[in-house]
Coordinates of C-alpha atoms and ligand atoms in Angstrom, one line a residue:
X1 CA 26.4 27.0 9.0
X2 CA 25.0 23.4 7.6
X3 CA 24.8 21.9 4.7
X4 CA 21.5 21.2 4.7
X5 CA 20.9 25.4 5.3
X6 CA 23.0 26.0 2.2
X7 CA 21.2 23.7 -0.2
X8 CA 17.7 25.9 1.4
X9 CA 19.9 29.3 0.9
X10 CA 20.7 28.2 -2.8
X11 CA 17.3 27.0 -3.5
X12 CA 15.8 30.1 -2.1
X13 CA 17.3 32.1 -4.5
X14 CA 15.9 30.8 -7.4
X15 CA 12.9 32.4 -8.9
X16 CA 10.3 30.9 -11.2
X17 CA 10.3 32.0 -13.9
X18 CA 7.5 31.3 -15.8
X19 CA 3.6 31.3 -13.9
X20 CA 2.7 27.2 -13.8
X21 CA 6.6 26.7 -12.1
X22 CA 5.5 29.6 -9.3
X23 CA 2.1 27.9 -8.5
X24 CA 4.4 24.8 -8.4
X25 CA 6.5 25.9 -5.7
X26 CA 4.5 27.7 -4.0
X27 CA 1.9 24.8 -4.1
X28 CA 4.8 22.3 -3.0
X29 CA 5.9 24.7 0.2
X30 CA 2.6 25.1 1.6
X31 CA 1.3 21.2 1.3
X32 CA 4.4 19.9 2.6
X33 CA 4.4 22.3 5.8
X34 CA 3.9 22.1 9.2
X35 CA -0.2 22.1 8.3
X36 CA -3.0 22.9 5.2
X37 CA -6.2 22.8 6.0
X38 CA -8.6 24.9 7.1
X39 CA -7.3 25.0 11.0
X40 CA -3.4 26.1 10.1
X41 CA -2.0 26.7 6.9
X42 CA 1.8 27.0 8.1
X43 CA 5.4 26.1 8.0
X44 CA 7.7 25.6 10.7
X45 CA 11.6 25.9 9.5
X46 CA 15.4 26.5 10.9
X47 CA 15.7 27.7 7.3
X48 CA 15.3 31.5 7.3
X49 CA 15.7 31.5 3.5
X50 CA 12.5 28.9 3.5
X51 CA 10.9 31.1 5.6
X52 CA 11.1 33.6 3.2
X53 CA 10.4 32.0 0.1
X54 CA 7.3 30.5 1.4
X55 CA 6.1 34.6 2.6
X56 CA 7.3 35.6 -1.0
X57 CA 6.3 32.8 -3.3
X58 CA 2.5 32.9 -1.1
X59 CA 2.2 36.8 -1.8
X60 CA 3.1 36.5 -5.8
X61 CA 0.8 33.7 -6.3
X62 CA -2.1 34.1 -4.2
X63 CA -2.0 37.7 -3.0
X64 CA -2.1 37.0 0.5
X65 CA 0.9 38.2 3.1
X66 CA 1.3 35.3 5.8
X67 CA 2.9 36.1 9.6
X68 CA 6.2 35.5 10.3
X69 CA 6.6 35.0 13.9
X70 CA 10.6 33.5 15.4
X71 CA 10.3 31.0 18.2
X72 CA 12.1 30.7 21.4
X73 CA 14.0 27.9 20.1
X74 CA 15.1 30.5 16.8
X75 CA 13.1 28.7 14.6
X76 CA 10.6 30.7 12.0
X77 CA 7.5 29.8 12.0
X78 CA 5.1 31.2 9.4
X79 CA 1.2 30.7 8.7
X80 CA -2.0 32.7 7.8
X81 CA -4.0 33.7 10.5
X82 CA -7.0 34.3 9.2
X83 CA -9.7 31.6 8.6
X84 CA -10.9 33.2 5.2
X85 CA -7.4 34.2 3.9
X86 CA -6.8 30.0 4.6
X87 CA -10.0 29.2 2.4
X88 CA -8.9 31.1 0.0
X89 CA -5.2 29.9 -0.2
X90 CA -6.9 25.8 -0.3
X91 CA -9.2 26.9 -2.7
X92 CA -6.6 28.6 -4.9
X93 CA -5.0 25.0 -5.2
X94 CA -8.0 23.2 -5.9
X95 CA -8.5 22.3 -2.6
X96 CA -11.2 22.5 0.1
X97 CA -12.1 23.4 3.7
X98 CA -14.1 20.2 3.6
X99 CA -11.1 17.8 2.4
X100 CA -10.7 14.8 5.1
X101 CA -7.4 13.2 3.2
X102 CA -4.8 15.6 2.2
X103 CA -3.6 14.6 -1.2
X104 CA -1.8 16.0 -4.2
X105 CA -3.5 17.7 -6.5
X106 CA -1.9 17.1 -9.9
X107 CA -3.9 19.9 -11.5
X108 CA -1.4 22.3 -10.0
X109 CA 1.7 20.7 -12.1
X110 CA 0.5 22.0 -15.4
X111 CA 4.0 21.1 -17.3
X112 CA 6.7 19.0 -17.0
X113 CA 8.9 22.0 -16.2
X114 CA 7.0 22.6 -13.0
X115 CA 8.0 19.4 -11.2
X116 CA 11.7 20.6 -10.2
X117 CA 9.8 23.2 -9.1
X118 CA 7.6 21.4 -6.9
X119 CA 9.8 19.1 -5.6
X120 CA 11.8 22.5 -4.5
X121 CA 9.1 24.2 -2.8
X122 CA 8.1 20.7 -1.0
X123 CA 12.1 20.3 0.3
X124 CA 12.4 23.6 1.0
X125 CA 9.3 23.1 3.7
X126 CA 10.2 19.3 4.8
X127 CA 13.4 18.3 3.8
X128 CA 17.0 18.1 5.1
X129 CA 20.4 17.0 3.8
X130 CA 23.1 15.7 5.7
X131 CA 26.6 17.2 5.2
X132 CA 28.1 14.8 3.0
X133 CA 31.4 15.2 5.0
X134 CA 29.6 12.8 7.1
X135 CA 27.1 10.7 5.4
X136 CA 25.0 11.0 2.2
X137 CA 21.3 11.2 3.2
X138 CA 18.6 13.3 1.8
X139 CA 15.5 12.7 3.2
X140 CA 11.5 14.0 2.8
X141 CA 9.8 13.9 6.0
X142 CA 5.8 13.9 5.6
X143 CA 3.1 13.6 8.1
X144 CA 0.3 11.9 6.4
X145 CA 1.1 8.7 4.9
X146 CA -1.3 9.5 1.2
X147 CA 0.7 12.3 0.8
X148 CA 3.7 10.8 0.9
X149 CA 2.7 8.3 -1.4
X150 CA 1.6 10.5 -3.6
X151 CA 5.2 12.9 -3.3
X152 CA 6.5 9.3 -4.4
X153 CA 4.8 8.7 -7.3
X154 CA 5.6 12.4 -8.6
X155 CA 9.1 11.6 -8.1
X156 CA 9.2 8.3 -10.0
X157 CA 7.4 10.6 -12.7
X158 CA 11.3 12.6 -12.9
X159 CA 13.1 9.5 -12.8
X160 CA 13.7 9.7 -8.7
X161 CA 13.3 6.1 -7.1
X162 CA 13.2 7.5 -2.9
X163 CA 13.6 4.4 0.0
X164 CA 10.5 4.6 2.3
X165 CA 10.0 4.4 6.1
X166 CA 8.1 5.1 8.8
X167 CA 9.4 7.7 12.0
X168 CA 6.6 8.0 14.6
X169 CA 4.0 9.1 13.0
X170 CA 5.7 10.6 10.3
X171 CA 6.5 9.2 6.7
X172 CA 10.0 9.4 5.2
X173 CA 11.1 9.1 1.4
X174 CA 14.7 9.6 1.8
X175 CA 17.8 8.7 -0.3
X176 CA 21.1 7.2 0.7
X177 CA 23.2 7.3 -2.3
X178 CA 25.5 10.1 -3.7
X179 CA 24.3 10.3 -7.4
X180 CA 20.8 9.9 -6.8
X181 CA 21.3 12.7 -4.0
X182 CA 23.3 15.0 -6.8
X183 CA 20.1 14.2 -9.2
X184 CA 17.4 15.4 -6.5
X185 CA 19.3 18.6 -5.7
X186 CA 19.8 19.2 -10.0
X187 CA 16.2 18.5 -10.7
X188 CA 15.6 21.0 -7.7
X189 CA 17.9 23.6 -9.1
X190 CA 20.5 23.6 -6.5
X191 CA 23.3 22.9 -9.0
X192 CA 26.3 24.6 -6.8
X193 CA 25.4 22.2 -3.7
X194 CA 25.4 19.1 -6.2
X195 CA 28.6 20.5 -7.7
X196 CA 30.0 21.1 -3.8
X197 CA 28.9 16.9 -3.1
X198 CA 30.8 15.6 -6.4
X199 CA 33.6 17.9 -5.6
X200 CA 33.4 16.3 -1.6
X201 CA 32.9 13.1 -3.0
X202 CA 36.2 13.0 -5.1
X203 CA 37.9 14.6 -2.5
X204 CA 36.9 11.4 -0.3
X205 CA 38.1 9.2 -2.7
X206 CA 41.1 10.8 -3.2
X207 CA 41.8 10.6 0.6
X208 CA 40.6 7.4 0.8
X209 CA 42.9 5.9 -1.9
X210 CA 45.8 7.9 -0.4
X211 CA 45.4 5.9 3.3
X212 CA 45.2 2.5 1.5
X213 CA 48.8 3.4 -0.2
X214 CA 49.9 4.6 3.2
X215 CA 48.8 1.7 4.9
X216 CA 50.3 -0.6 2.5
X217 CA 53.8 1.3 2.5
X218 CA 53.8 0.9 6.1
X219 CA 52.9 -2.4 6.1
X220 CA 56.0 -3.2 3.5
X221 CA 58.2 -0.9 5.5
X222 CA 57.2 -3.4 8.6
X223 CA 57.9 -6.4 6.7
X224 CA 61.3 -5.2 5.6
X225 CA 61.8 -4.6 9.1
X226 CA 61.0 -7.5 10.3
X227 CA 63.0 -9.6 7.5
X228 CA 66.3 -7.4 8.6
X229 CA 65.8 -8.1 12.2
X230 CA 65.6 -12.1 11.3
X231 CA 68.2 -11.9 8.7
X232 CA 70.8 -9.6 11.9
X233 CA 70.1 -12.2 14.4
X234 CA 70.9 -14.9 12.3
X235 CA 74.1 -13.5 11.2
X236 CA 75.2 -12.6 14.5
X237 CA 74.3 -16.3 15.6
X238 CA 76.8 -17.4 12.9
X239 CA 79.2 -15.1 14.5
X240 CA 79.0 -15.9 17.5
X241 CA 79.2 -19.9 16.8
X242 CA 82.4 -18.9 15.3
X243 CA 81.3 -19.9 11.5
X244 CA 81.5 -16.5 9.7
X245 CA 85.0 -17.5 8.0
X246 CA 83.4 -20.8 6.9
X247 CA 81.2 -18.9 4.7
X248 CA 81.3 -18.5 1.3
X249 CA 82.6 -14.9 -0.1
X250 CA 79.1 -13.9 -1.4
X251 CA 77.8 -14.8 1.9
X252 CA 80.3 -13.3 3.9
X253 CA 79.9 -9.7 1.8
X254 CA 76.4 -9.4 1.6
X255 CA 76.0 -10.4 5.5
X256 CA 78.5 -7.6 6.5
X257 CA 76.4 -5.1 4.0
X258 CA 73.1 -6.4 6.1
X259 CA 74.6 -6.0 9.5
X260 CA 75.7 -2.3 9.2
X261 CA 72.9 -1.3 7.6
X262 CA 70.0 -3.0 9.3
X263 CA 67.3 -0.3 7.6
X264 CA 68.6 -1.5 3.6
X265 CA 65.8 -2.5 1.5
X266 CA 66.5 -5.1 -0.8
X267 CA 66.8 -2.7 -3.6
X268 CA 70.1 -1.1 -2.0
X269 CA 71.8 -3.8 -1.0
X270 CA 71.3 -4.9 -5.1
X271 CA 73.3 -1.5 -5.6
X272 CA 76.1 -2.0 -2.6
X273 CA 77.0 -4.9 -4.1
X274 CA 80.1 -4.9 -6.3
X275 CA 79.3 -7.2 -8.9
X276 CA 75.7 -7.8 -11.2
X277 CA 73.2 -9.7 -9.3
X278 CA 69.2 -9.4 -9.2
X279 CA 66.7 -8.4 -6.3
X280 CA 65.6 -11.9 -5.8
X281 CA 69.4 -13.1 -5.4
X282 CA 70.0 -10.5 -2.9
X283 CA 66.7 -12.0 -1.2
X284 CA 68.3 -15.8 -1.7
X285 CA 71.5 -14.8 -0.1
X286 CA 69.5 -13.5 2.8
X287 CA 67.8 -16.2 3.4
X288 CA 70.8 -18.7 3.0
X289 CA 72.4 -16.8 6.2
X290 CA 69.2 -17.4 7.7
X291 CA 69.2 -20.9 6.9
X292 CA 72.3 -21.4 7.8
X293 CA 71.9 -19.8 11.3
X294 CA 69.0 -22.1 12.1
X295 CA 70.8 -25.2 11.4
X296 CA 73.4 -24.4 14.0
X297 CA 72.9 -25.6 17.9
Ligands
ZN301 ZN1 6.3 25.3 -15.2

């Protein structure tokens, strides 16, 4: 199941306790459906749970039951068939069949408690969220410009700052920041999804950290091997040019250790040398070998 469907499933399980919040949720669901006018009051959704909530919430608040149809493509279409029912539904939210431009009637958001319920309803009807493993993106797709502007101002009232764009004929309010998306989910009441998002983010961060560490270590190993190869070539050249015996004892010792142990780190060589020497002392001796070799014709 997609993350979006999961979020909608979680939101559908929330039953508004107060009548004011039931009104706000139902209003959000209906107003942000496919259509909210005297010719059609309907929603089209991929989420079975969102469709069921649309039906249940409508029945609980208006007493009128809309009809559910499953389309050929497997979507859920819910609508009020009778023109009289549609007018009753519009009227119960203070809308008239004569409305020309669709706006949010703030009278349906009685109290602070109602804002979360309203946004939840709107999201169930017109929202989507991308799987946080792929990307951080949550959006509301609204068909009317003024209605989108009104939703934006409701969101501002609860401290949300979505971005705004137009896609085809639709007006989109969207969030791309993981913390903002957590806030939207929490305001709508999707605490579990919000926690899941935080968890995913933590796993992502740890994974990135581990990858950086692995890259760093791989680079280190590559550096060690490259340096070791250069030192071994230098020692071979010194032997070829019959200069090995003329090396000071401490260089002979380290040359023998290196040529027999190409993959030893400086620290390993440090432990192998029979005297107290620092790691940079080891490095210095190896560099002297490379330098001596480079001067040989
Ligand atoms: Zn309320």
